[in-house]
XYZ file of C-alpha atoms in Angstrom:
80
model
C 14.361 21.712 5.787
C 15.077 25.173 6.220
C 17.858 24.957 8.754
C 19.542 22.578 6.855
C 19.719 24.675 4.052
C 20.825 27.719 5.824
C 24.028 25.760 7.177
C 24.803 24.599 3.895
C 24.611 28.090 2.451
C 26.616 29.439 6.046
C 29.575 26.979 5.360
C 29.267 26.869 1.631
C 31.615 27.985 -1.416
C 28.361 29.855 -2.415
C 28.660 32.267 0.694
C 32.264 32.915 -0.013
C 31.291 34.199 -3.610
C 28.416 36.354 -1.772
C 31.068 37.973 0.317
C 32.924 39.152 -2.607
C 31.572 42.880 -3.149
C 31.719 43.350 0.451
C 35.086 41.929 1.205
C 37.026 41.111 -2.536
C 38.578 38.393 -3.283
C 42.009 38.471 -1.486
C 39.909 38.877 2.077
C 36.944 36.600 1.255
C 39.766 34.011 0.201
C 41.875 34.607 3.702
C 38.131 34.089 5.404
C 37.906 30.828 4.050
C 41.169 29.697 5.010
C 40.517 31.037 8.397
C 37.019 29.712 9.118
C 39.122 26.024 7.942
C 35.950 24.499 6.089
C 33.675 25.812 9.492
C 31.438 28.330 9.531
C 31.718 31.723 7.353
C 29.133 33.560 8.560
C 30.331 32.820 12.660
C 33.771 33.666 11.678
C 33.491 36.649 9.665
C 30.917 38.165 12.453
C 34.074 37.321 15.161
C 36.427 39.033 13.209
C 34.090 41.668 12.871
C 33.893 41.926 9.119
C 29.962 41.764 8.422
C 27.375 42.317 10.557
C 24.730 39.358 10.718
C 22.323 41.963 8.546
C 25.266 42.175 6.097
C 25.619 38.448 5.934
C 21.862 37.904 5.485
C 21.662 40.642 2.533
C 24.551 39.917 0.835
C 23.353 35.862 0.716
C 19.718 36.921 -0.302
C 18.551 35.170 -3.251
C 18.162 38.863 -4.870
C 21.887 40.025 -4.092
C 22.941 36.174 -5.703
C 21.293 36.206 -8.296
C 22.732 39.577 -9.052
C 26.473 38.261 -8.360
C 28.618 39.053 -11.801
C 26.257 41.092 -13.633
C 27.134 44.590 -14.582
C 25.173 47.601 -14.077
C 23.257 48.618 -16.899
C 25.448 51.440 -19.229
C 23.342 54.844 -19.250
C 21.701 54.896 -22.956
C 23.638 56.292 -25.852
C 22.386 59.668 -26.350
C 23.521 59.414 -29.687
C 21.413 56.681 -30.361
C 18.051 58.689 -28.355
């Protein structure tokens, strides 16, 4: 169920971690606290944080799955 999912992901722990390049960690943490276990996305998008085009980028299952990984280091050109 498709909605379903999208309300878990809107109120989940998993949107807060999405949030973090955007926000970082001491505002996505004060988000939380404010949205008090309710809705991130509706909260953040009051407060004027994120835009709704932010929110659905930054919880794509390409910007996720890229959440923690570092950007590839240019290649030694001692090594070329």
């Amino acid at each position: 169920d498709e909605e379903r999912c999208r309300r878990h992901l809107e109120n989940g722990t998993a949107a807060a971690t999405a949030l973090l390049p955007l926000l970082g960690y001491g505002e996505t943490c004060a988000l939380v606290a404010r949205a008090k276990g309710g809705n991130l996305k509706e909260q953040g998008i009051h407060e004027g944080l994120f835009t709704e085009e932010q929110f659905r980028e930054l919880t794509s299952a390409e910007a996720v799955n890229q959440l923690g990984s570092r950007m590839p280091h240019p290649p030694d050109p001692r090594r070329v």
